[in-house]
Amino acid sequence: MPTDQTENSHIREVGKNSTGQKCELNECMPIHMKPHVCELCNMSFSQKYRLNNHMLIHTEEKPHVCEVCTKSFRKIGDLNKHLLIHTGEKPHLCDVCNKAFAQKFKLNYHMLIHTGEKPHVCEVCNKSFRLKLRLKNHMLIHTGEKPHVCEVCNNSYREKCALKKHLLIHTGKRPYMCKVCNVSFAKKCVLNEHMHIHTGGKPHVCEICNKSFRKNGDLNKHLLIHTGQKPHLCEVCNIAFAQKCHLNDHMLIHTGEKPYVCEVCNKSFRRKLRLKNHMFSHTGVKPHVCEVCNNSFREKWTLKRHLLIHTGERPHIREVCSTSFGKECLLNDDMHVHTGEKPHVCEVCNQSFRLKVHLNRHLLIHNGKKLHVCDACKKPFKWKYNLKRHMIIHTGQKLHVCDVCNKSFTQKSSLNKHMHIHAGDKSSREKSSLRKHMLIQMGDKLHELHM
C-alpha cells in the first residue's frame, strides 16, 4: 500500500508542466487524457477550448475578421499571423543568412535549406521532401488521385493551389496589375516576368558565356549546357536529360501516350508545342516573319534556320576539314564520315550504321513489318514518309505552294526544282534539257538497232 506521502509526491510530479514549473493539477491532468469529445466526428481533445475551435470546422464559422482586407479566420492565432502581411513585420530571423520571416514555422522550414535535411520520405520511390505537405501532394502521383475538382468544368487537380490558379480562367480575375502600363495578370510570377519588359532587365547572367536571363530558373537550366550535367535519368532505357521536362517528354515515347489532340483532324501529339504549331496548318497562320525578305514561317526554329541564308552563318564547324554547317545535327552526322565511327549496331546481324535512323530502317528487314498502312487502299509501307507521299494519290492534295506564282505541287522536291525558274538558276533547266536530249538520242539508237 502506498503511503500518503508517496501519493502526494506523485501528484506533485504530475503537477509540473513541460518547463518544470508548478501548475494546478486540474490544468495539467487533461494533457494525459482527452475527455472532450466532438459529438459529430468523435474526435477527442485534452482541453475544452480546443474542442470549441474544432467545432468551427463543422459549422464553417470564421468569427475572427481582418479589419484591413475583411478576410476571416476560425482561430484568433491565424488572424494574428495574417496581420503580419499588412504590417510588414517579420520578427523571425535566420541566423545563417539573415532572411526574415513573418511566421516562425516558415523560418523552421527555411532552416532545412541550410541543413539540407529532407525528413519526409516517400515509401514508394524513396524521394525525400523538406515539407510534409510536399510529400502528401507527391503521393497523389502514385495513387493517381486528383482530389481538387473545379465546380465549373469538372477539371481535377492534385494540388489546391493548381485549382485556385485554374479558377481564375472562369472568374476572369487578374488581381496583379502592372503599375507602368496597367496590364493585369492572373499570376504574380507572370507579372514579375512582364516587369522585365519595362526595365529591360535580364539580371541573371551566366559567368561562363555572359548570356543573360530574366529568370534565375532559366539561368540554372542554361548552366547545365556548360557543366554537361544530366541529372534526370530514364529508368526504362537509361538515357539522361539535363532538364526534367525533357525526361517527362521522353517518357511518353515508352508509354506511347499522345495527350494533345487536334480538334480539327484528331491528330495527336506528345507535346503541347507540337499541337500548337500543327494548328497553324489548319488556320494558315505563319506568325514568324523574316525581317529581311518577309518570308513567313509557322515555327520559330524554321525562321532561325532560314535566317542563316541571309547571314551566311554556318556556326557548326568541323575541325577535321573546316567544313561548316548550318545545323548541328549535320555536323554530328558528318563527323562520323571522318572518324569512320558507326555507333548504331543491329543486335540481330551486328551490322553497324552511322545514323540511328538508318538502323531503324534496317531493322524493318528483320522483323518484316510494314507498319504504316493506307486507310484508303490498305497498301502497307515500311516508312511513314512513303505512306504520306502515297496518300497524295487519294487526296489529290498539292500542299507545296510556290510563294512567287502560287503554283502548287504534290511533292516538295518538285517545288524546289520549280523555284530555280524564279531564282534565275539555269543549271537546273539545262540539266533537265540535257536529260531529255540524252533520252531522245538513246531512243534513236535503240530504234536503229531494232531495224
Short mmCIF file of C-alpha atoms in Angstrom, two decimals:
data_model
loop_
_atom_site.label_atom_id
_atom_site.label_comp_id
_atom_site.label_asym_id
_atom_site.label_seq_id
_atom_site.Cartn_x
_atom_site.Cartn_y
_atom_site.Cartn_z
CA MET A 1 0.00 0.00 0.00
CA PRO A 2 1.45 3.40 -0.95
CA THR A 3 1.66 5.94 1.80
CA ASP A 4 0.00 9.35 1.70
CA GLN A 5 3.45 10.87 1.21
CA THR A 6 4.03 8.72 -1.90
CA GLU A 7 0.65 9.71 -3.35
CA ASN A 8 1.36 13.37 -2.68
CA SER A 9 4.76 13.13 -4.38
CA HIS A 10 3.07 11.54 -7.42
CA ILE A 11 0.57 14.40 -7.56
CA ARG A 12 3.42 16.89 -7.33
CA GLU A 13 5.21 15.18 -10.27
CA VAL A 14 2.06 15.36 -12.41
CA GLY A 15 1.57 18.90 -11.24
CA LYS A 16 4.65 20.10 -13.14
CA ASN A 17 4.38 21.37 -16.69
CA SER A 18 6.91 20.79 -19.52
CA THR A 19 9.13 23.63 -18.30
CA GLY A 20 9.34 22.17 -14.79
CA GLN A 21 7.21 24.98 -13.31
CA LYS A 22 4.38 24.27 -10.87
CA CYS A 23 0.83 24.29 -12.16
CA GLU A 24 -2.59 23.41 -10.88
CA LEU A 25 -3.40 19.70 -11.09
CA ASN A 26 -6.72 20.29 -12.85
CA GLU A 27 -4.86 22.24 -15.59
CA CYS A 28 -2.20 19.56 -16.19
CA MET A 29 -4.31 16.43 -15.98
CA PRO A 30 -6.09 16.93 -19.35
CA ILE A 31 -2.68 16.65 -21.09
CA HIS A 32 -2.65 12.97 -20.10
CA MET A 33 -6.25 12.30 -21.17
CA LYS A 34 -8.73 13.69 -23.75
CA PRO A 35 -12.12 13.98 -22.06
CA HIS A 36 -13.69 16.48 -24.52
CA VAL A 37 -15.24 14.56 -27.41
CA CYS A 38 -16.79 16.01 -30.59
CA GLU A 39 -20.32 14.62 -30.99
CA LEU A 40 -20.15 14.89 -34.79
CA CYS A 41 -16.89 13.08 -35.62
CA ASN A 42 -15.85 11.54 -32.24
CA MET A 43 -12.50 13.35 -32.26
CA SER A 44 -11.29 13.97 -28.68
CA PHE A 45 -9.36 16.87 -27.15
CA SER A 46 -7.46 17.43 -23.92
CA GLN A 47 -8.87 20.92 -23.37
CA LYS A 48 -12.32 22.36 -23.96
CA TYR A 49 -11.14 25.43 -25.91
CA ARG A 50 -9.55 23.08 -28.47
CA LEU A 51 -12.91 21.34 -28.90
CA ASN A 52 -14.59 24.75 -29.34
CA ASN A 53 -12.07 25.68 -32.07
CA HIS A 54 -12.62 22.30 -33.72
CA MET A 55 -16.42 22.76 -33.78
CA LEU A 56 -15.95 25.76 -36.10
CA ILE A 57 -14.84 23.30 -38.82
CA HIS A 58 -18.29 21.68 -38.75
CA THR A 59 -20.21 24.97 -38.53
CA GLU A 60 -17.87 26.60 -41.11
CA GLU A 61 -17.91 29.66 -38.89
CA LYS A 62 -14.98 32.11 -39.13
CA PRO A 63 -15.59 34.66 -36.39
CA HIS A 64 -12.21 36.45 -36.49
CA VAL A 65 -12.21 39.07 -39.28
CA CYS A 66 -9.27 41.14 -40.55
CA GLU A 67 -10.17 44.85 -40.42
CA VAL A 68 -7.83 45.66 -43.31
CA CYS A 69 -8.97 43.20 -46.03
CA THR A 70 -12.04 41.55 -44.35
CA LYS A 71 -10.56 38.05 -44.69
CA SER A 72 -11.97 35.82 -41.93
CA PHE A 73 -10.38 33.07 -39.82
CA ARG A 74 -11.54 30.34 -37.46
CA LYS A 75 -8.79 30.96 -34.88
CA ILE A 76 -7.57 34.27 -33.50
CA GLY A 77 -3.99 32.95 -33.78
CA ASP A 78 -4.45 32.59 -37.55
CA LEU A 79 -5.74 36.18 -37.72
CA ASN A 80 -2.70 37.45 -35.79
CA LYS A 81 -0.34 35.64 -38.19
CA HIS A 82 -2.26 37.09 -41.15
CA LEU A 83 -1.99 40.66 -39.82
CA LEU A 84 1.80 40.49 -40.24
CA ILE A 85 1.20 40.60 -44.02
CA HIS A 86 -0.32 44.08 -43.67
CA THR A 87 2.14 45.39 -41.08
CA GLY A 88 5.14 44.00 -42.99
CA GLU A 89 6.61 42.81 -39.70
CA LYS A 90 8.99 39.85 -39.92
CA PRO A 91 10.16 39.10 -36.39
CA HIS A 92 11.71 35.67 -37.05
CA LEU A 93 15.29 35.98 -38.35
CA CYS A 94 17.53 33.27 -39.85
CA ASP A 95 20.91 33.17 -38.05
CA VAL A 96 22.68 31.85 -41.16
CA CYS A 97 21.61 34.25 -43.95
CA ASN A 98 19.65 36.95 -42.06
CA LYS A 99 16.48 36.32 -44.05
CA ALA A 100 13.42 37.35 -42.04
CA PHE A 101 10.02 35.66 -41.83
CA ALA A 102 6.63 36.74 -40.55
CA GLN A 103 5.87 33.34 -39.03
CA LYS A 104 8.08 31.01 -37.02
CA PHE A 105 7.05 27.81 -38.84
CA LYS A 106 8.25 29.39 -42.12
CA LEU A 107 11.64 30.04 -40.52
CA ASN A 108 11.73 26.39 -39.39
CA TYR A 109 11.05 25.22 -42.98
CA HIS A 110 13.69 27.65 -44.28
CA MET A 111 16.33 26.27 -41.91
CA LEU A 112 16.04 22.88 -43.63
CA ILE A 113 17.56 24.51 -46.76
CA HIS A 114 20.77 25.22 -44.81
CA THR A 115 20.87 21.83 -43.10
CA GLY A 116 19.93 20.01 -46.32
CA GLU A 117 17.56 17.89 -44.29
CA LYS A 118 14.60 16.28 -46.08
CA PRO A 119 12.89 14.31 -43.33
CA HIS A 120 9.74 13.27 -45.20
CA VAL A 121 10.44 10.22 -47.40
CA CYS A 122 8.12 8.58 -49.95
CA GLU A 123 7.75 4.86 -49.16
CA VAL A 124 7.10 4.02 -52.83
CA CYS A 125 10.05 5.66 -54.64
CA ASN A 126 12.25 6.91 -51.73
CA LYS A 127 12.09 10.53 -52.90
CA SER A 128 12.51 12.87 -49.93
CA PHE A 129 10.95 16.26 -49.19
CA ARG A 130 11.52 19.09 -46.76
CA LEU A 131 7.82 19.68 -46.13
CA LYS A 132 5.21 17.11 -45.15
CA LEU A 133 2.69 18.79 -47.46
CA ARG A 134 5.04 18.28 -50.42
CA LEU A 135 5.22 14.54 -49.62
CA LYS A 136 1.42 14.41 -49.29
CA ASN A 137 0.98 16.02 -52.72
CA HIS A 138 3.70 13.77 -54.20
CA MET A 139 1.87 10.62 -53.01
CA LEU A 140 -1.06 11.55 -55.27
CA ILE A 141 1.24 10.85 -58.27
CA HIS A 142 1.44 7.20 -57.20
CA THR A 143 -2.27 6.89 -56.33
CA GLY A 144 -3.39 8.89 -59.39
CA GLU A 145 -5.77 10.81 -57.15
CA LYS A 146 -6.80 14.38 -58.05
CA PRO A 147 -8.98 15.45 -55.12
CA HIS A 148 -9.41 19.14 -56.00
CA VAL A 149 -12.24 19.42 -58.56
CA CYS A 150 -13.37 22.56 -60.41
CA GLU A 151 -17.12 23.04 -59.89
CA VAL A 152 -17.47 24.83 -63.24
CA CYS A 153 -15.85 22.40 -65.72
CA ASN A 154 -15.05 19.34 -63.53
CA ASN A 155 -11.31 19.55 -64.25
CA SER A 156 -9.45 17.93 -61.36
CA TYR A 157 -6.06 18.75 -59.81
CA ARG A 158 -3.66 17.16 -57.36
CA GLU A 159 -2.89 20.39 -55.50
CA LYS A 160 -5.26 23.04 -54.18
CA CYS A 161 -3.03 25.87 -55.43
CA ALA A 162 -3.33 24.50 -59.00
CA LEU A 163 -7.13 24.56 -58.70
CA LYS A 164 -7.02 28.17 -57.44
CA LYS A 165 -4.93 29.22 -60.45
CA HIS A 166 -7.31 27.38 -62.77
CA LEU A 167 -10.39 29.11 -61.30
CA LEU A 168 -9.04 32.47 -62.49
CA ILE A 169 -9.87 31.30 -66.05
CA HIS A 170 -13.57 31.12 -65.15
CA THR A 171 -13.73 34.20 -62.93
CA GLY A 172 -11.64 36.30 -65.30
CA LYS A 173 -9.91 37.81 -62.27
CA ARG A 174 -6.49 39.31 -62.84
CA PRO A 175 -5.51 40.66 -59.45
CA TYR A 176 -1.87 41.53 -60.27
CA MET A 177 -1.60 44.83 -62.15
CA CYS A 178 1.47 46.42 -63.73
CA LYS A 179 1.89 49.94 -62.34
CA VAL A 180 3.66 51.10 -65.51
CA CYS A 181 1.17 50.13 -68.25
CA ASN A 182 -1.87 48.95 -66.21
CA VAL A 183 -1.88 45.48 -67.81
CA SER A 184 -3.22 42.95 -65.31
CA PHE A 185 -2.26 39.30 -64.80
CA ALA A 186 -3.80 36.25 -63.15
CA LYS A 187 -0.48 35.15 -61.59
CA LYS A 188 2.12 37.19 -59.71
CA CYS A 189 5.02 35.29 -61.31
CA VAL A 190 3.77 36.36 -64.77
CA LEU A 191 3.62 39.99 -63.61
CA ASN A 192 7.23 39.70 -62.37
CA GLU A 193 8.33 38.40 -65.78
CA HIS A 194 6.36 41.18 -67.50
CA MET A 195 8.13 43.87 -65.46
CA HIS A 196 11.42 42.98 -67.17
CA ILE A 197 9.94 44.40 -70.41
CA HIS A 198 9.86 47.85 -68.81
CA THR A 199 13.18 47.60 -67.01
CA GLY A 200 14.85 45.82 -69.95
CA GLY A 201 16.44 43.74 -67.26
CA LYS A 202 17.90 40.30 -67.59
CA PRO A 203 19.53 40.30 -64.18
CA HIS A 204 20.70 36.68 -64.15
CA VAL A 205 23.99 36.46 -66.09
CA CYS A 206 25.97 33.33 -66.96
CA GLU A 207 29.56 33.78 -65.72
CA ILE A 208 30.92 31.49 -68.44
CA CYS A 209 29.43 32.96 -71.65
CA ASN A 210 27.81 36.20 -70.36
CA LYS A 211 24.37 35.23 -71.68
CA SER A 212 21.69 36.87 -69.55
CA PHE A 213 18.27 35.65 -68.49
CA ARG A 214 15.14 37.17 -66.99
CA LYS A 215 14.57 34.27 -64.59
CA ASN A 216 17.03 32.54 -62.27
CA GLY A 217 15.45 29.19 -63.20
CA ASP A 218 16.32 29.77 -66.87
CA LEU A 219 19.93 30.53 -65.91
CA ASN A 220 20.15 27.31 -63.88
CA LYS A 221 18.85 25.30 -66.86
CA HIS A 222 21.34 27.04 -69.15
CA LEU A 223 24.29 26.25 -66.86
CA LEU A 224 23.74 22.52 -67.46
CA ILE A 225 24.97 23.12 -71.05
CA HIS A 226 28.40 24.14 -69.68
CA THR A 227 28.61 21.53 -66.93
CA GLY A 228 27.30 18.74 -69.17
CA GLN A 229 25.30 17.54 -66.20
CA LYS A 230 22.26 15.38 -66.97
CA PRO A 231 20.72 14.57 -63.61
CA HIS A 232 17.37 13.23 -64.86
CA LEU A 233 17.65 9.55 -65.84
CA CYS A 234 15.08 7.44 -67.68
CA GLU A 235 14.52 4.24 -65.68
CA VAL A 236 13.48 2.32 -68.81
CA CYS A 237 16.39 2.93 -71.21
CA ASN A 238 18.93 4.86 -69.04
CA ILE A 239 19.03 7.91 -71.32
CA ALA A 240 19.88 11.00 -69.24
CA PHE A 241 18.48 14.52 -69.63
CA ALA A 242 19.57 17.93 -68.39
CA GLN A 243 16.02 19.06 -67.63
CA LYS A 244 13.13 17.21 -66.03
CA CYS A 245 10.64 18.48 -68.62
CA HIS A 246 12.71 16.76 -71.34
CA LEU A 247 12.61 13.49 -69.36
CA ASN A 248 8.82 13.83 -69.00
CA ASP A 249 8.50 14.31 -72.77
CA HIS A 250 10.79 11.32 -73.37
CA MET A 251 8.74 9.04 -71.08
CA LEU A 252 5.75 9.45 -73.41
CA ILE A 253 7.77 7.52 -76.04
CA HIS A 254 7.76 4.47 -73.75
CA THR A 255 4.12 4.83 -72.70
CA GLY A 256 3.02 5.67 -76.27
CA GLU A 257 0.84 8.40 -74.82
CA LYS A 258 -0.05 11.40 -77.00
CA PRO A 259 -2.26 13.52 -74.76
CA TYR A 260 -2.59 16.59 -77.01
CA VAL A 261 -5.26 16.01 -79.67
CA CYS A 262 -6.14 18.33 -82.58
CA GLU A 263 -9.88 19.12 -82.51
CA VAL A 264 -9.95 19.59 -86.30
CA CYS A 265 -8.36 16.37 -87.60
CA ASN A 266 -7.93 14.29 -84.40
CA LYS A 267 -4.16 14.00 -84.89
CA SER A 268 -2.46 13.55 -81.52
CA PHE A 269 0.88 14.81 -80.23
CA ARG A 270 3.16 14.10 -77.31
CA ARG A 271 3.97 17.76 -76.70
CA LYS A 272 1.67 20.77 -76.40
CA LEU A 273 4.02 22.90 -78.52
CA ARG A 274 3.76 20.39 -81.39
CA LEU A 275 -0.04 20.68 -81.29
CA LYS A 276 0.18 24.48 -81.21
CA ASN A 277 2.44 24.50 -84.29
CA HIS A 278 0.23 21.92 -86.02
CA MET A 279 -2.86 24.15 -85.59
CA PHE A 280 -1.23 26.70 -87.90
CA SER A 281 -1.60 24.18 -90.75
CA HIS A 282 -5.38 24.47 -90.35
CA THR A 283 -5.53 28.23 -89.79
CA GLY A 284 -2.86 29.03 -92.39
CA VAL A 285 -1.23 31.45 -89.95
CA LYS A 286 2.54 31.89 -90.23
CA PRO A 287 3.39 34.15 -87.28
CA HIS A 288 7.20 34.12 -87.61
CA VAL A 289 8.22 36.66 -90.29
CA CYS A 290 11.72 37.22 -91.71
CA GLU A 291 12.63 40.92 -91.45
CA VAL A 292 14.92 40.69 -94.49
CA CYS A 293 12.67 39.14 -97.16
CA ASN A 294 9.25 39.00 -95.41
CA ASN A 295 9.03 35.21 -95.80
CA SER A 296 6.80 33.85 -93.05
CA PHE A 297 7.01 30.54 -91.19
CA ARG A 298 4.79 28.51 -88.91
CA GLU A 299 7.55 27.60 -86.44
CA LYS A 300 10.22 29.77 -84.84
CA TRP A 301 13.03 27.25 -85.39
CA THR A 302 12.25 27.25 -89.15
CA LEU A 303 12.68 31.03 -89.22
CA LYS A 304 16.00 30.72 -87.35
CA ARG A 305 17.24 28.17 -89.89
CA HIS A 306 16.06 30.40 -92.75
CA LEU A 307 17.95 33.43 -91.37
CA LEU A 308 21.24 31.57 -91.91
CA ILE A 309 20.65 32.07 -95.67
CA HIS A 310 20.83 35.85 -95.20
CA THR A 311 23.63 35.93 -92.64
CA GLY A 312 25.69 33.26 -94.42
CA GLU A 313 26.47 31.94 -90.96
CA ARG A 314 27.43 28.32 -90.53
CA PRO A 315 28.01 28.08 -86.79
CA HIS A 316 28.86 24.37 -86.62
CA ILE A 317 32.44 23.89 -87.88
CA ARG A 318 34.16 20.56 -88.45
CA GLU A 319 37.70 20.67 -87.05
CA VAL A 320 38.96 17.90 -89.37
CA CYS A 321 38.33 19.61 -92.71
CA SER A 322 37.00 23.05 -91.69
CA THR A 323 33.67 22.47 -93.44
CA SER A 324 30.90 24.40 -91.72
CA PHE A 325 27.24 23.52 -91.34
CA GLY A 326 24.04 25.45 -90.68
CA LYS A 327 22.71 22.67 -88.46
CA GLU A 328 24.45 20.96 -85.55
CA CYS A 329 22.86 17.61 -86.44
CA LEU A 330 24.54 17.74 -89.87
CA LEU A 331 27.91 18.40 -88.22
CA ASN A 332 27.46 15.41 -85.89
CA ASP A 333 26.47 13.16 -88.79
CA ASP A 334 29.38 14.41 -90.89
CA MET A 335 31.94 13.75 -88.13
CA HIS A 336 31.20 10.03 -88.44
CA VAL A 337 32.46 10.21 -92.06
CA HIS A 338 35.93 11.26 -90.83
CA THR A 339 36.10 9.04 -87.75
CA GLY A 340 34.58 6.07 -89.57
CA GLU A 341 32.52 5.55 -86.45
CA LYS A 342 29.26 3.64 -86.78
CA PRO A 343 27.86 3.73 -83.27
CA HIS A 344 24.42 2.26 -84.05
CA VAL A 345 24.66 -1.56 -84.17
CA CYS A 346 21.96 -4.04 -85.20
CA GLU A 347 21.52 -6.66 -82.45
CA VAL A 348 20.34 -9.27 -84.97
CA CYS A 349 23.15 -9.28 -87.55
CA ASN A 350 25.74 -6.91 -85.99
CA GLN A 351 25.66 -4.57 -88.99
CA SER A 352 26.54 -1.03 -87.88
CA PHE A 353 25.34 2.36 -89.06
CA ARG A 354 26.43 5.97 -88.75
CA LEU A 355 22.90 7.27 -88.15
CA LYS A 356 20.22 5.89 -85.86
CA VAL A 357 17.53 6.50 -88.49
CA HIS A 358 19.42 4.13 -90.84
CA LEU A 359 19.48 1.45 -88.14
CA ASN A 360 15.72 1.85 -87.60
CA ARG A 361 15.08 1.42 -91.32
CA HIS A 362 17.39 -1.62 -91.42
CA LEU A 363 15.54 -3.31 -88.54
CA LEU A 364 12.38 -3.45 -90.66
CA ILE A 365 14.19 -6.01 -92.86
CA HIS A 366 14.48 -8.42 -89.92
CA ASN A 367 11.02 -8.03 -88.47
CA GLY A 368 9.40 -7.88 -91.93
CA LYS A 369 6.88 -5.42 -90.62
CA LYS A 370 5.22 -2.82 -92.76
CA LEU A 371 3.91 -0.65 -90.01
CA HIS A 372 2.24 2.13 -91.97
CA VAL A 373 -0.97 1.10 -93.76
CA CYS A 374 -3.00 3.28 -96.14
CA ASP A 375 -6.58 3.67 -94.85
CA ALA A 376 -7.93 4.07 -98.39
CA CYS A 377 -6.45 1.04 -100.21
CA LYS A 378 -4.79 -0.89 -97.33
CA LYS A 379 -1.40 -0.80 -99.05
CA PRO A 380 1.36 -1.25 -96.41
CA PHE A 381 4.57 0.77 -96.21
CA LYS A 382 7.69 0.35 -94.13
CA TRP A 383 8.25 4.06 -93.75
CA LYS A 384 5.79 6.74 -92.79
CA TYR A 385 7.31 9.14 -95.32
CA ASN A 386 6.37 6.78 -98.19
CA LEU A 387 2.82 6.46 -96.86
CA LYS A 388 2.49 10.26 -96.77
CA ARG A 389 3.64 10.53 -100.39
CA HIS A 390 1.26 7.73 -101.37
CA MET A 391 -1.74 9.40 -99.68
CA ILE A 392 -1.49 12.31 -102.13
CA ILE A 393 -2.74 9.91 -104.85
CA HIS A 394 -6.02 9.54 -102.95
CA THR A 395 -6.40 13.09 -101.70
CA GLY A 396 -5.11 14.86 -104.82
CA GLN A 397 -3.66 17.45 -102.46
CA LYS A 398 -0.95 19.79 -103.64
CA LEU A 399 0.40 21.04 -100.34
CA HIS A 400 3.60 22.63 -101.61
CA VAL A 401 2.78 26.09 -102.97
CA CYS A 402 5.17 28.49 -104.71
CA ASP A 403 5.23 31.82 -102.84
CA VAL A 404 6.00 33.68 -106.08
CA CYS A 405 3.37 32.45 -108.57
CA ASN A 406 1.09 30.31 -106.33
CA LYS A 407 1.63 27.20 -108.46
CA SER A 408 1.14 24.09 -106.31
CA PHE A 409 2.88 20.70 -106.31
CA THR A 410 2.26 17.30 -104.74
CA GLN A 411 5.91 16.86 -103.73
CA LYS A 412 8.34 19.28 -102.13
CA SER A 413 11.15 18.20 -104.46
CA SER A 414 9.03 19.34 -107.43
CA LEU A 415 8.53 22.72 -105.79
CA ASN A 416 12.30 23.03 -105.18
CA LYS A 417 13.00 22.35 -108.86
CA HIS A 418 10.33 24.87 -109.85
CA MET A 419 11.87 27.56 -107.61
CA HIS A 420 15.00 27.58 -109.82
CA ILE A 421 12.89 29.24 -112.53
CA HIS A 422 12.24 32.26 -110.30
CA ALA A 423 15.76 32.26 -108.86
CA GLY A 424 17.19 32.51 -112.38
CA ASP A 425 19.14 29.27 -111.90
CA LYS A 426 19.79 27.98 -115.39
CA SER A 427 21.74 24.90 -114.29
CA SER A 428 18.62 23.01 -113.27
CA ARG A 429 16.80 23.82 -116.52
CA GLU A 430 19.88 22.93 -118.58
CA LYS A 431 20.27 19.65 -116.68
CA SER A 432 16.64 18.79 -117.40
CA SER A 433 17.03 19.66 -121.12
CA LEU A 434 20.24 17.59 -121.35
CA ARG A 435 18.47 14.64 -119.78
CA LYS A 436 15.63 14.87 -122.30
CA HIS A 437 18.16 15.17 -125.16
CA MET A 438 20.06 12.07 -123.98
CA LEU A 439 16.86 10.02 -123.83
CA ILE A 440 15.97 11.08 -127.40
CA GLN A 441 19.46 10.08 -128.65
CA MET A 442 19.31 6.74 -126.84
CA GLY A 443 15.84 6.13 -128.23
CA ASP A 444 17.06 6.77 -131.78
CA LYS A 445 19.96 4.33 -131.39
CA LEU A 446 17.71 1.64 -129.96
CA HIS A 447 15.36 2.14 -132.91
CA GLU A 448 18.29 1.74 -135.40
CA LEU A 449 19.46 -1.46 -133.68
CA HIS A 450 15.96 -2.85 -133.79
CA MET A 451 15.74 -2.07 -137.51
#
